Structure formats: structure tokens, C-alpha cells
GROMACS .gro file of C-alpha atoms in nm:
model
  366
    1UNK     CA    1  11.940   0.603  10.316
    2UNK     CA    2  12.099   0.931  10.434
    3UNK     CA    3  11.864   1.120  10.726
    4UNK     CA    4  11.856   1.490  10.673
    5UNK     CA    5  11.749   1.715  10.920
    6UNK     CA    6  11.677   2.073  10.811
    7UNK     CA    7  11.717   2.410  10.983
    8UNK     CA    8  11.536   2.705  10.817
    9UNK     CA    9  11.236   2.711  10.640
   10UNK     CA   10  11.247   3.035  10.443
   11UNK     CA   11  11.256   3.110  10.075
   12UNK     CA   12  11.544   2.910   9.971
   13UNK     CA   13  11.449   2.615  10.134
   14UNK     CA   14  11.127   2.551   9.847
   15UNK     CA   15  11.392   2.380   9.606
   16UNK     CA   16  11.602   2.184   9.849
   17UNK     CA   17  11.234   2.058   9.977
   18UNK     CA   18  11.123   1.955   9.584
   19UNK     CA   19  11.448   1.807   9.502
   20UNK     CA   20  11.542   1.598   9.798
   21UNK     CA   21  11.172   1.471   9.839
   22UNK     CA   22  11.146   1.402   9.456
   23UNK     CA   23  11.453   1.395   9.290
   24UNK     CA   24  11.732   1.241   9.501
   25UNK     CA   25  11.658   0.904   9.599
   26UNK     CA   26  11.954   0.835   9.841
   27UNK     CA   27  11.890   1.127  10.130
   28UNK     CA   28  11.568   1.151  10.350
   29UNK     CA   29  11.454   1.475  10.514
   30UNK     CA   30  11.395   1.314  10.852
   31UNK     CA   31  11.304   1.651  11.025
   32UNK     CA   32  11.256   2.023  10.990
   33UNK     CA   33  11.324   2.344  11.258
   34UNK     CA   34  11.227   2.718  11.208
   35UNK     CA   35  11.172   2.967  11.425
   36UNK     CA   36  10.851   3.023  11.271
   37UNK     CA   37  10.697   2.718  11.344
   38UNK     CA   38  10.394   2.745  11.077
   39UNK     CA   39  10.720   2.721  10.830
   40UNK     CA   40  10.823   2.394  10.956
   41UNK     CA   41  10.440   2.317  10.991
   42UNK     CA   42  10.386   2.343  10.582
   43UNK     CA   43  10.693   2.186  10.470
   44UNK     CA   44  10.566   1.889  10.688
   45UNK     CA   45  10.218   1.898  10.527
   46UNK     CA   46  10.332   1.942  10.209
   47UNK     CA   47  10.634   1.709  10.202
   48UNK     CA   48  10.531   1.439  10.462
   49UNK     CA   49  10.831   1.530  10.694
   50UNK     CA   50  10.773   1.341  10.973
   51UNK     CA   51  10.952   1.545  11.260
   52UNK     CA   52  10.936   1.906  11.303
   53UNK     CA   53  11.142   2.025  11.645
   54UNK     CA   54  11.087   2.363  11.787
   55UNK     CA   55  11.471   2.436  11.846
   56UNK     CA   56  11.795   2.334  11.673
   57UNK     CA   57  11.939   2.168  11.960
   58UNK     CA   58  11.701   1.919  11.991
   59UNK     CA   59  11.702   1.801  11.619
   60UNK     CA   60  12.069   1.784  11.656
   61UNK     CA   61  11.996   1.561  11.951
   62UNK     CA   62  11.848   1.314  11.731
   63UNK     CA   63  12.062   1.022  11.685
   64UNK     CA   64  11.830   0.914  11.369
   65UNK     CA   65  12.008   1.268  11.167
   66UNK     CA   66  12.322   1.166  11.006
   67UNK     CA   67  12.338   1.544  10.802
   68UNK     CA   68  12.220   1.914  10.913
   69UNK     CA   69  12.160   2.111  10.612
   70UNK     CA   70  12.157   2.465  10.746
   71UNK     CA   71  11.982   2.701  10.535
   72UNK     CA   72  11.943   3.003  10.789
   73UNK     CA   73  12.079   3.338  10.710
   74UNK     CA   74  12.460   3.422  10.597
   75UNK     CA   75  12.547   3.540  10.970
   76UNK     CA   76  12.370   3.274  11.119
   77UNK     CA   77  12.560   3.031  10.935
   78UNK     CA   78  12.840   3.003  11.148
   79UNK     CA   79  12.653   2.978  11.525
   80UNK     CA   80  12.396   2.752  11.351
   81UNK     CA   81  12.672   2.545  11.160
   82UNK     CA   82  12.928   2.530  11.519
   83UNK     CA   83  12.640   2.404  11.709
   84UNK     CA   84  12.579   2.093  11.473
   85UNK     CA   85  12.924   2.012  11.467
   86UNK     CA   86  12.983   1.980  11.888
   87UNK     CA   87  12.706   1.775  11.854
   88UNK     CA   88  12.871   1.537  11.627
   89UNK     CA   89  12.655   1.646  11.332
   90UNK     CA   90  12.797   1.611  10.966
   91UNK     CA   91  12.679   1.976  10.836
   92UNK     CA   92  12.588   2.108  10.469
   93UNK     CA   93  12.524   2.448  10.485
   94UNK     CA   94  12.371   2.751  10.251
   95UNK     CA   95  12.659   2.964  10.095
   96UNK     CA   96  12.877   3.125  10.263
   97UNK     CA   97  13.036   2.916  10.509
   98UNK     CA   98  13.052   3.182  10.723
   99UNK     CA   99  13.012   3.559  10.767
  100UNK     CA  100  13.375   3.618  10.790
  101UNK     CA  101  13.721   3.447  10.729
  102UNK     CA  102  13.760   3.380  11.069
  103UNK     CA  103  13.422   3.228  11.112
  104UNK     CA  104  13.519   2.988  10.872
  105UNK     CA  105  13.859   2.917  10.938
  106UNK     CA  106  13.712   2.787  11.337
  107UNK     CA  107  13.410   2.551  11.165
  108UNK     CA  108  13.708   2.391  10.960
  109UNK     CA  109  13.911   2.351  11.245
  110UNK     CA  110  13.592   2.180  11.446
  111UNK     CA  111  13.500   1.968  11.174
  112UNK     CA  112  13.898   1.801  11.135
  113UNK     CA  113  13.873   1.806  11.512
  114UNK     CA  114  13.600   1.531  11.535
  115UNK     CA  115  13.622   1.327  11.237
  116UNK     CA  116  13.303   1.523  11.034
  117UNK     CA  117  13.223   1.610  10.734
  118UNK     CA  118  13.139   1.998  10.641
  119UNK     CA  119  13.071   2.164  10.275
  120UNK     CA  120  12.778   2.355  10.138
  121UNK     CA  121  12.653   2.556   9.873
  122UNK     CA  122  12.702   2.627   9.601
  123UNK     CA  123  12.627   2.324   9.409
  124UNK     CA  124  12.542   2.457   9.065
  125UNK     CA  125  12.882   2.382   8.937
  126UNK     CA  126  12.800   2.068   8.947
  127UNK     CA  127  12.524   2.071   8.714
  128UNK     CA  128  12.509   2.008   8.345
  129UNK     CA  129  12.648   2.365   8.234
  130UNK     CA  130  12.973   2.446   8.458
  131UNK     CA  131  13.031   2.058   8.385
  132UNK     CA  132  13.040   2.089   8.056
  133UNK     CA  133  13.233   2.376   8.033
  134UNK     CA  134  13.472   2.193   8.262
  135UNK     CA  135  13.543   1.879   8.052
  136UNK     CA  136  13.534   2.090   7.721
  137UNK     CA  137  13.842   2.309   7.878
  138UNK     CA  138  14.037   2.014   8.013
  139UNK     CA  139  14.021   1.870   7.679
  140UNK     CA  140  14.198   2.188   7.543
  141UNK     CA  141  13.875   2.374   7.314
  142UNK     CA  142  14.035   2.730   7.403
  143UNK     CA  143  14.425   2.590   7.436
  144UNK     CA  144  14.571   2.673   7.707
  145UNK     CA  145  14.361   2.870   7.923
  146UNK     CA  146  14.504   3.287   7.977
  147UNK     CA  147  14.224   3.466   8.153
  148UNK     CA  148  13.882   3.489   8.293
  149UNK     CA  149  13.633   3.788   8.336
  150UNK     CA  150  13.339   3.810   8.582
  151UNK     CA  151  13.029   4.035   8.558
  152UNK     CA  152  12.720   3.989   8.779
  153UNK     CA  153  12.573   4.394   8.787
  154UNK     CA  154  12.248   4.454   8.935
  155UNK     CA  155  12.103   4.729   9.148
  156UNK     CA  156  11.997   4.584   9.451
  157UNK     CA  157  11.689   4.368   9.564
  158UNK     CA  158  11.538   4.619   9.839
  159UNK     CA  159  11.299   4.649   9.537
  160UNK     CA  160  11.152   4.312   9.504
  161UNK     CA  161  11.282   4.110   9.792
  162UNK     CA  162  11.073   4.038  10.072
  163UNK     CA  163  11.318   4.097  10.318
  164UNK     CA  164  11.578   4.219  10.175
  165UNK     CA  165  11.763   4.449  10.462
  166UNK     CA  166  12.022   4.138  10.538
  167UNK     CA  167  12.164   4.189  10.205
  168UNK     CA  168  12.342   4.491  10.346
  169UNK     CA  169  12.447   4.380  10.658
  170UNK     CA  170  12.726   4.114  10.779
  171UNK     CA  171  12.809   3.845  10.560
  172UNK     CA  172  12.579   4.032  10.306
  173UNK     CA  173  12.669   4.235  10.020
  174UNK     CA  174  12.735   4.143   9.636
  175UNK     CA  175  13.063   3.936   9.666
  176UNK     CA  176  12.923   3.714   9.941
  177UNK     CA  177  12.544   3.717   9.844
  178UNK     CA  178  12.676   3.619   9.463
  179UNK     CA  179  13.011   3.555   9.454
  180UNK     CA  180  13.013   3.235   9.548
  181UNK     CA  181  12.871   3.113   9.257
  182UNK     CA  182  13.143   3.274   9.033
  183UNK     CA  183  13.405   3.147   9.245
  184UNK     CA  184  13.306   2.823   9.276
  185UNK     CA  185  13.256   2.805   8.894
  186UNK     CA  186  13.594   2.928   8.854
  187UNK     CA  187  13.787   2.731   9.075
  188UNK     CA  188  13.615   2.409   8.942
  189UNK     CA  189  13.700   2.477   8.587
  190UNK     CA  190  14.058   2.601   8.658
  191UNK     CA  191  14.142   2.519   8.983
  192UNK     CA  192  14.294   2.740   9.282
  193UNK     CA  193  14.355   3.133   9.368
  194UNK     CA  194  14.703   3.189   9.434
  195UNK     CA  195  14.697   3.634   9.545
  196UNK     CA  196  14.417   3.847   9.486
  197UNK     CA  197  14.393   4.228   9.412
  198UNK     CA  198  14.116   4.459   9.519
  199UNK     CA  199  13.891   4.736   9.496
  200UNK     CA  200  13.590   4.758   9.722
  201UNK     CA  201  13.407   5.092   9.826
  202UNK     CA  202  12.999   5.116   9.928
  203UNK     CA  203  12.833   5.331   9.690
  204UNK     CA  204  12.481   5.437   9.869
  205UNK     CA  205  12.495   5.462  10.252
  206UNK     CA  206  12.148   5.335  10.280
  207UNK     CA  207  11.902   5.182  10.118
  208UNK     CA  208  11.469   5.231  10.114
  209UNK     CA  209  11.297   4.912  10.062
  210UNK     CA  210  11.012   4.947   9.802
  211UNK     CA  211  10.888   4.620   9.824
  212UNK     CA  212  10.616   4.476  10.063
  213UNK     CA  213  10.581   4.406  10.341
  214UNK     CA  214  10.913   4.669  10.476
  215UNK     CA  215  10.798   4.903  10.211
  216UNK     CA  216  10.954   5.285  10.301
  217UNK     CA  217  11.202   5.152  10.543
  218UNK     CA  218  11.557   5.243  10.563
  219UNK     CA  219  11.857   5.047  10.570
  220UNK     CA  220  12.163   5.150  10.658
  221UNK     CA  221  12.449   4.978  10.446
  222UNK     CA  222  12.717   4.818  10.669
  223UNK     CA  223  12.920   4.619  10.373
  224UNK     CA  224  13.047   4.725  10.038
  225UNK     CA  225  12.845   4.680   9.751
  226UNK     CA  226  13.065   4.801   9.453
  227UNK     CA  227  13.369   4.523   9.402
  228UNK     CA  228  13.611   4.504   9.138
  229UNK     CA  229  13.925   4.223   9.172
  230UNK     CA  230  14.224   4.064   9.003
  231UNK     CA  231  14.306   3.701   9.130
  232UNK     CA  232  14.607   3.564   8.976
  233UNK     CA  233  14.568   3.192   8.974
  234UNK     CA  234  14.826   2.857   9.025
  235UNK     CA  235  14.809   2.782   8.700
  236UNK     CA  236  14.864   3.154   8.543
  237UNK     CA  237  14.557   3.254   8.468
  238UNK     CA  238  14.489   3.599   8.537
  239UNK     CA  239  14.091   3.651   8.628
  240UNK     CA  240  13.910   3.942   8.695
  241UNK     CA  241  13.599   4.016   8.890
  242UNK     CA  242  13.339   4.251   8.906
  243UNK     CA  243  13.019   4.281   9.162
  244UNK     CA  244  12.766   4.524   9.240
  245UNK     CA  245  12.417   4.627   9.399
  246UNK     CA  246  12.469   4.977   9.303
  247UNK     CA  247  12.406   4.945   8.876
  248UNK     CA  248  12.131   4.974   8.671
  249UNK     CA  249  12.221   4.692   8.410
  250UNK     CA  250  11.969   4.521   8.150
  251UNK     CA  251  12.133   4.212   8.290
  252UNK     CA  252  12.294   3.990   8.546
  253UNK     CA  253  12.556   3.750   8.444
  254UNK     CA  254  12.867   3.729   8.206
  255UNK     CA  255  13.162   3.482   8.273
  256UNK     CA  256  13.409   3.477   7.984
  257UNK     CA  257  13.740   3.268   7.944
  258UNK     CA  258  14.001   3.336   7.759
  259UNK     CA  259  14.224   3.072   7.605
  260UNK     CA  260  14.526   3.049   7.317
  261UNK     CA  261  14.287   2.895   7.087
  262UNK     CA  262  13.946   3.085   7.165
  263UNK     CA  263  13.684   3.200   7.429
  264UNK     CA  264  13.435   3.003   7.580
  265UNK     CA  265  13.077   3.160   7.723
  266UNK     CA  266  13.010   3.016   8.071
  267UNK     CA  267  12.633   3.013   8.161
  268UNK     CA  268  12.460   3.187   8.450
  269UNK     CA  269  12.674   2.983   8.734
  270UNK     CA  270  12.374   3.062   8.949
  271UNK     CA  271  12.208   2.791   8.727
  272UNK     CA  272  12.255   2.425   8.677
  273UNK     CA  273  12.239   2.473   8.260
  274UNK     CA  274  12.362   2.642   7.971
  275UNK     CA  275  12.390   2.782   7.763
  276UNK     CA  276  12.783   2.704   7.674
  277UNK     CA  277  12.941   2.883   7.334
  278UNK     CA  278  13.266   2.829   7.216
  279UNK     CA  279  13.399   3.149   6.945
  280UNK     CA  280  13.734   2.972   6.774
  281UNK     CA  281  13.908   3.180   6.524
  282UNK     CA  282  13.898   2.901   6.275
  283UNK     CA  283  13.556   2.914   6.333
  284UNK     CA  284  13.441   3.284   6.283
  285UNK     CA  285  13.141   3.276   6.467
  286UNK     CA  286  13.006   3.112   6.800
  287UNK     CA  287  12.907   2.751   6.840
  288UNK     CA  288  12.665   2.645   7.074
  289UNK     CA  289  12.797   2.304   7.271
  290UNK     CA  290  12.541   2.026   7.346
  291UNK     CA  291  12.545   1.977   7.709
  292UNK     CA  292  12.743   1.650   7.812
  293UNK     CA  293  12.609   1.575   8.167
  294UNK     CA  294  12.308   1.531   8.411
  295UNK     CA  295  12.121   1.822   8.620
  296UNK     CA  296  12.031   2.086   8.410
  297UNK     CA  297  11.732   2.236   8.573
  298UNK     CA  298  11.796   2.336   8.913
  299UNK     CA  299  11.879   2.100   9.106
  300UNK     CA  300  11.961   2.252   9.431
  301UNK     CA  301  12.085   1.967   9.701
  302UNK     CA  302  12.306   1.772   9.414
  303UNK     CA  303  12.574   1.852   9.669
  304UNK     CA  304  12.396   1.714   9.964
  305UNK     CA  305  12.319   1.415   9.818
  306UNK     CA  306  12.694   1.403   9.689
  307UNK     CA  307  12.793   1.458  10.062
  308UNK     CA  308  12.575   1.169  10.160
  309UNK     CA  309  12.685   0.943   9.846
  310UNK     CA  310  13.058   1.032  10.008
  311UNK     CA  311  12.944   0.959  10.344
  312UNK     CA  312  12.860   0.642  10.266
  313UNK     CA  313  13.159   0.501  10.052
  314UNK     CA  314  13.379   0.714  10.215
  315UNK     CA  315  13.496   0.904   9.856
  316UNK     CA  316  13.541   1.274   9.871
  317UNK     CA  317  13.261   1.509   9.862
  318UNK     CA  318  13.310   1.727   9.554
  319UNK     CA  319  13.175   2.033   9.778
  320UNK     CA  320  13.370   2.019  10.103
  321UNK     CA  321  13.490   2.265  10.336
  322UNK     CA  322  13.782   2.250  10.154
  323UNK     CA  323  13.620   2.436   9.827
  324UNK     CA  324  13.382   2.643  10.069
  325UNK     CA  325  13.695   2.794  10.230
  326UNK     CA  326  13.879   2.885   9.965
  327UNK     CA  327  13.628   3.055   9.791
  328UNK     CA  328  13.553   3.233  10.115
  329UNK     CA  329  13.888   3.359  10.174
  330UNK     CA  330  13.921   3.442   9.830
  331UNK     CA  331  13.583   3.686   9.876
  332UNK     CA  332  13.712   3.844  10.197
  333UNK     CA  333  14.111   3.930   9.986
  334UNK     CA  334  13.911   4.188   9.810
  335UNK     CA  335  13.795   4.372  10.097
  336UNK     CA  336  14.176   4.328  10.255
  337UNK     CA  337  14.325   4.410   9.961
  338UNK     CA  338  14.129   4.746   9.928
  339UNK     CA  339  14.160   4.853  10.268
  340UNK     CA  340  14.551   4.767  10.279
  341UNK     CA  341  14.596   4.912   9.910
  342UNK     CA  342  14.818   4.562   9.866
  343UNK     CA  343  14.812   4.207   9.720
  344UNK     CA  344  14.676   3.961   9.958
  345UNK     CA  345  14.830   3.588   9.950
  346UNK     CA  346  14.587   3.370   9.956
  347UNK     CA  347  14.641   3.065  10.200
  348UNK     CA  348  14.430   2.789  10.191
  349UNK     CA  349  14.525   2.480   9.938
  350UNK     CA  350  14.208   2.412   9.715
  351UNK     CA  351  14.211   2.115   9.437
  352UNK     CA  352  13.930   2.009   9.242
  353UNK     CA  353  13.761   1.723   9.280
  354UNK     CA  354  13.655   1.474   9.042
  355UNK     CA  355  13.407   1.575   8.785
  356UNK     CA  356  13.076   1.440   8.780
  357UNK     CA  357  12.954   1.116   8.616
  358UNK     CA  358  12.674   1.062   8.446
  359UNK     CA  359  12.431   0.804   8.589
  360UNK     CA  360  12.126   0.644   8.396
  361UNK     CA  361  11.960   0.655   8.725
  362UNK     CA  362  11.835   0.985   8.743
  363UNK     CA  363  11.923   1.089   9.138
  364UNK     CA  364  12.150   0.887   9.258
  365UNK     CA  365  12.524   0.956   9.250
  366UNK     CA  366  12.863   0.797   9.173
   0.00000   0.00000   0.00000
């Protein structure tokens, strides 16, 4: 058994509580930490936690915490994330790795330095959808693969969000809010980012939050929040992106890719299931595909307990640092790409891991 300790109780942290108290049978959540200590306080009533520590540090003193899953906010990802690593934690931590390129590229570094192991979210490609899709185009449904196209349009969540003024500030904005889970989707299913092209600009300089309890308060936008890209890819696939907090759109997501031999219809990749249509010319029409693996409800901490299950036989984790920060510098090459009016290289070496495997034993991993 795995010991968790977990820092940040807010909205996210609901799921990862459910699944890794119910669902995963090889991690324990040995502790909890929030700021807000009636936070920590519920999630031990409700969960039977049996630690809660008032500050960070001392959880990461505990000796009994093999893992720190750090769910705090995207810019406190990086000081929450360093601090668990000098003291010799392993670390899976809420998407993005960090706030910035350069935040990421130093957690990396600390990590290798001592020996640890560091990914984070998200894991939804790892669920039954993305999955499928995954095997379907490695066993050649479309051909060869040509292209990809990205769509996740929305106009903001200062209208529903609780508090939603972070979403406009460092490490915030529509590529690194939701990008991650496109890029992560698309790097699984067709592997690395080779140069990116982009086209950023912030549409709105603030923002007025409707919802309760900031209702009538303004935000002043400090990222962009209108990005269009071009990534060309190792393997010649040319894929375009497109994210924004600045449409009004009867929708969210579209992912599309393109093949020799037909298009296949990736599902929400900010959800663990379909569904997944195939359109072949042959065929005239779409075809829904049956899903072929494990995990289709969400199922938020499949990658922690994957870290643990690679902790423990020493395998790879399928979402490492090595995935994280790729997909991380790939977000940040659209902002450099805009401001330089250039192609950015990209530099960090990404390969996919192994796909997942089913299990009859629903929660624990290969």
C-alpha cells in the first residue's frame, strides 16, 4: 500500500477523494493539508483520513507519505511541488506542472537530482475513450495518420465559477487551464511535438464576475485568452489548435483526426469516455466504436495510482514529468511564437508510454 498525503482541499479535490478512497485499492490517503483547515476537517470526516496537518511542511515531514499529490492552484504548483521534492517527496501534481516553462524545467531538474519520481495531471487519457482511440489508430482505422484539429471555445467561467479570478492570472488562461487535456490526448495517440506556430492575443482586458460569492468584481486579465496554433509533429502530422474564454459557443469540445483512410471523432479529453466515431469512405456514414478498455467514468487519480503501481515495480509511470513537460513547453511555444512572430523548436524528447491494460480487478493496475 502506497501512502498519499494530500495538499489542497478545494473543488477539484472531491473526485481524487471518491476515487482513491473507493476505487483504487493500491494507494492510501494517509493525510490531508489546506489552508482552510475546516477543508481538511471534512475530507477527514467524510473519508476517514486519519491525519490532517496544518502546514505542508510538516506532512512532508512524515516519513509514513511515500507520494504528495498537490492539488493547489496552477501558480502554486511549482513552490508547493519544489518543497515536496527537497524533502525527498515523490510528487503528483494537478495540471500544469508549473506556471511557466521555466518553473517546470527546475522541478525536472530536482526530481533527476534526487532519485524521485514527478508527473501529474492529466490522467484522462488514460481512460477508456483516449485509449481506445489510441489502439484503434495504431492498428491503422484512418491509415496513416495526416492531421489533427482542436476546438475547446467557451466564454469564460467568471459566470459560474466560484472563484474564478485565477483563471486570468499566471499560469491561468485557456491553453493552460484546458490545454492540457488536448495535448496530452494528442501526444498519447500520436506521439511528440517537433515546432509549433502561434497566435495568441487577450481579447477583453478585464473581466466582472457574475457569480457568487465575488459577484460585481473586476478582474483584470494578465494572460491571453484567445489562442490559435500549428504544431508540426515527429511523425508528420500537422495539428492545429484552437482555445478561448472570449466565445460564445453552444459547445466545448471537438478533436478531429485526419488519416489516409478516414477521420476518427475523439471524445471530450476532459473525460475518461466516449464517445469514439470512425467516418471511412467505404463506409459513408459514421460508426460508433465499442469502447475496448477500463475507466470510463471519471476516474480522476488513475495516474496516481499508476505512479504508485510504478513505484512499486519500478516500471514507468505512464504520466511522468516527462509527458507533463512536454506538453507544458508545447503550451508556452504559442505564446513565444506570437510574440516573436516565428516558429519555436520545441526541445524536450517525449515518447509514449505503454498503453493501458485491462485488469479484471477493477482498481488495481498493471
Amino acid at each position: 500500500m502506497i501512502n498519499i498525503g494530500m495538499v489542497g482541499v478545494g473543488a477539484i479535490s472531491g473526485i481524487y477523494l471518491e476515487n482513491i478512497t473507493k476505487t483504487f485499492k493500491e494507494i492510501q490517503l494517509l493525510a490531508v493539508c489546506d489552508l482552510v483547515r475546516e477543508r481538511a476537517e471534512n475530507a477527514q470526516k467524510n473519508y476517514n483520513v486519519p491525519k490532517i496537518y496544518d502546514t505542508m511542511h510538516e506532512m512532508f515531514a512524515d516519513p509514513e507519505i511515500d507520494i504528495i499529490l498537490n492539488l493547489t492552484r496552477p501558480y502554486e504548483h511549482y513552490g508547493v511541488t519544489k518543497a515536496a521534492l527537497e524533502a525527498s517527496k515523490h510528487v503528483y501534481a494537478e495540471k500544469p506542472l508549473g506556471a511557466s516553462l521555466a518553473e517546470g524545467r527546475e522541478l525536472v531538474a530536482l526530481a533527476e537530482s534526487k532519485g524521485l519520481m514527478l508527473g501529474g495531471a492529466p490522467d484522462t487519457f488514460m481512460g477508456a475513450g483516449i485509449q481506445t482511440c489510441r489502439k484503434l489508430i495504431d492498428g491503422g482505422i484512418i491509415g496513416d495518420p495526416i492531421g489533427a484539429a482542436m476546438f475547446m471555445i467557451c466564454r469564460g467561467h467568471e459566470s459560474w465559477h466560484p472563484d474564478p479570478e485565477f483563471y486570468y492570472k499566471f499560469g491561468g488562461g485557456p491553453m493552460f487551464d484546458m490545454g492540457p487535456y488536448y495535448l496530452t490526448a494528442l501526444v498519447n495517440m500520436l506521439g511528440s511535438v517537433k515546432s509549433v506556430t502561434g497566435s495568441v492575443k487577450k481579447s477583453f482586458p478585464t473581466r466582472l464576475i457574475t457569480s457568487q460569492p465575488f459577484v460585481g468584481t473586476v478582474v483584470d486579465v494578465d494572460v491571453p485568452t484567445y489562442i490559435t496554433g500549428i504544431m508540426q509533429m515527429d511523425n508528420n502530422v500537422t495539428a492545429t489548435i484552437f482555445t478561448t474564454f472570449d466565445v460564445a459557443y453552444p459547445g466545448q469540445a471537438r478533436f478531429e483526426i485526419y488519416g489516409s483512410e478516414g477521420t476518427m471523432f475523439v471524445p471530450d479529453p476532459n473525460s475518461f469516455g466516449g464517445p469514439v466515431q470512425v467516418f471511412r469512405r467505404e463506409d459513408g456514414e459514421l460508426k460508433n466504436m465499442p469502447l475496448l478498455f477500463d475507466y470510463k467514468d471519471n476516474s480522476r487519480a488513475l495516474g496516481l495510482a499508476d505512479m504508485a503501481k510504478a513505484l512499486e515495480t519500478g516500471r514507468a509511470a505512464r504520466a511522468s514529468y516527462k509527458q507533463t513537460l512536454h506538453v507544458l513547453e508545447v503550451m508556452e511555444a504559442f505564446t513565444a511564437s506570437s510574440v516573436a512572430k516565428k516558429v519555436v523548436k520545441i526541445q524536450s524528447k517525449y515518447k509514449r508510454e505503454a498503453p493501458m491494460k485491462n485488469n479484471p480487478m477493477r482498481g488495481i493496475l498493471d
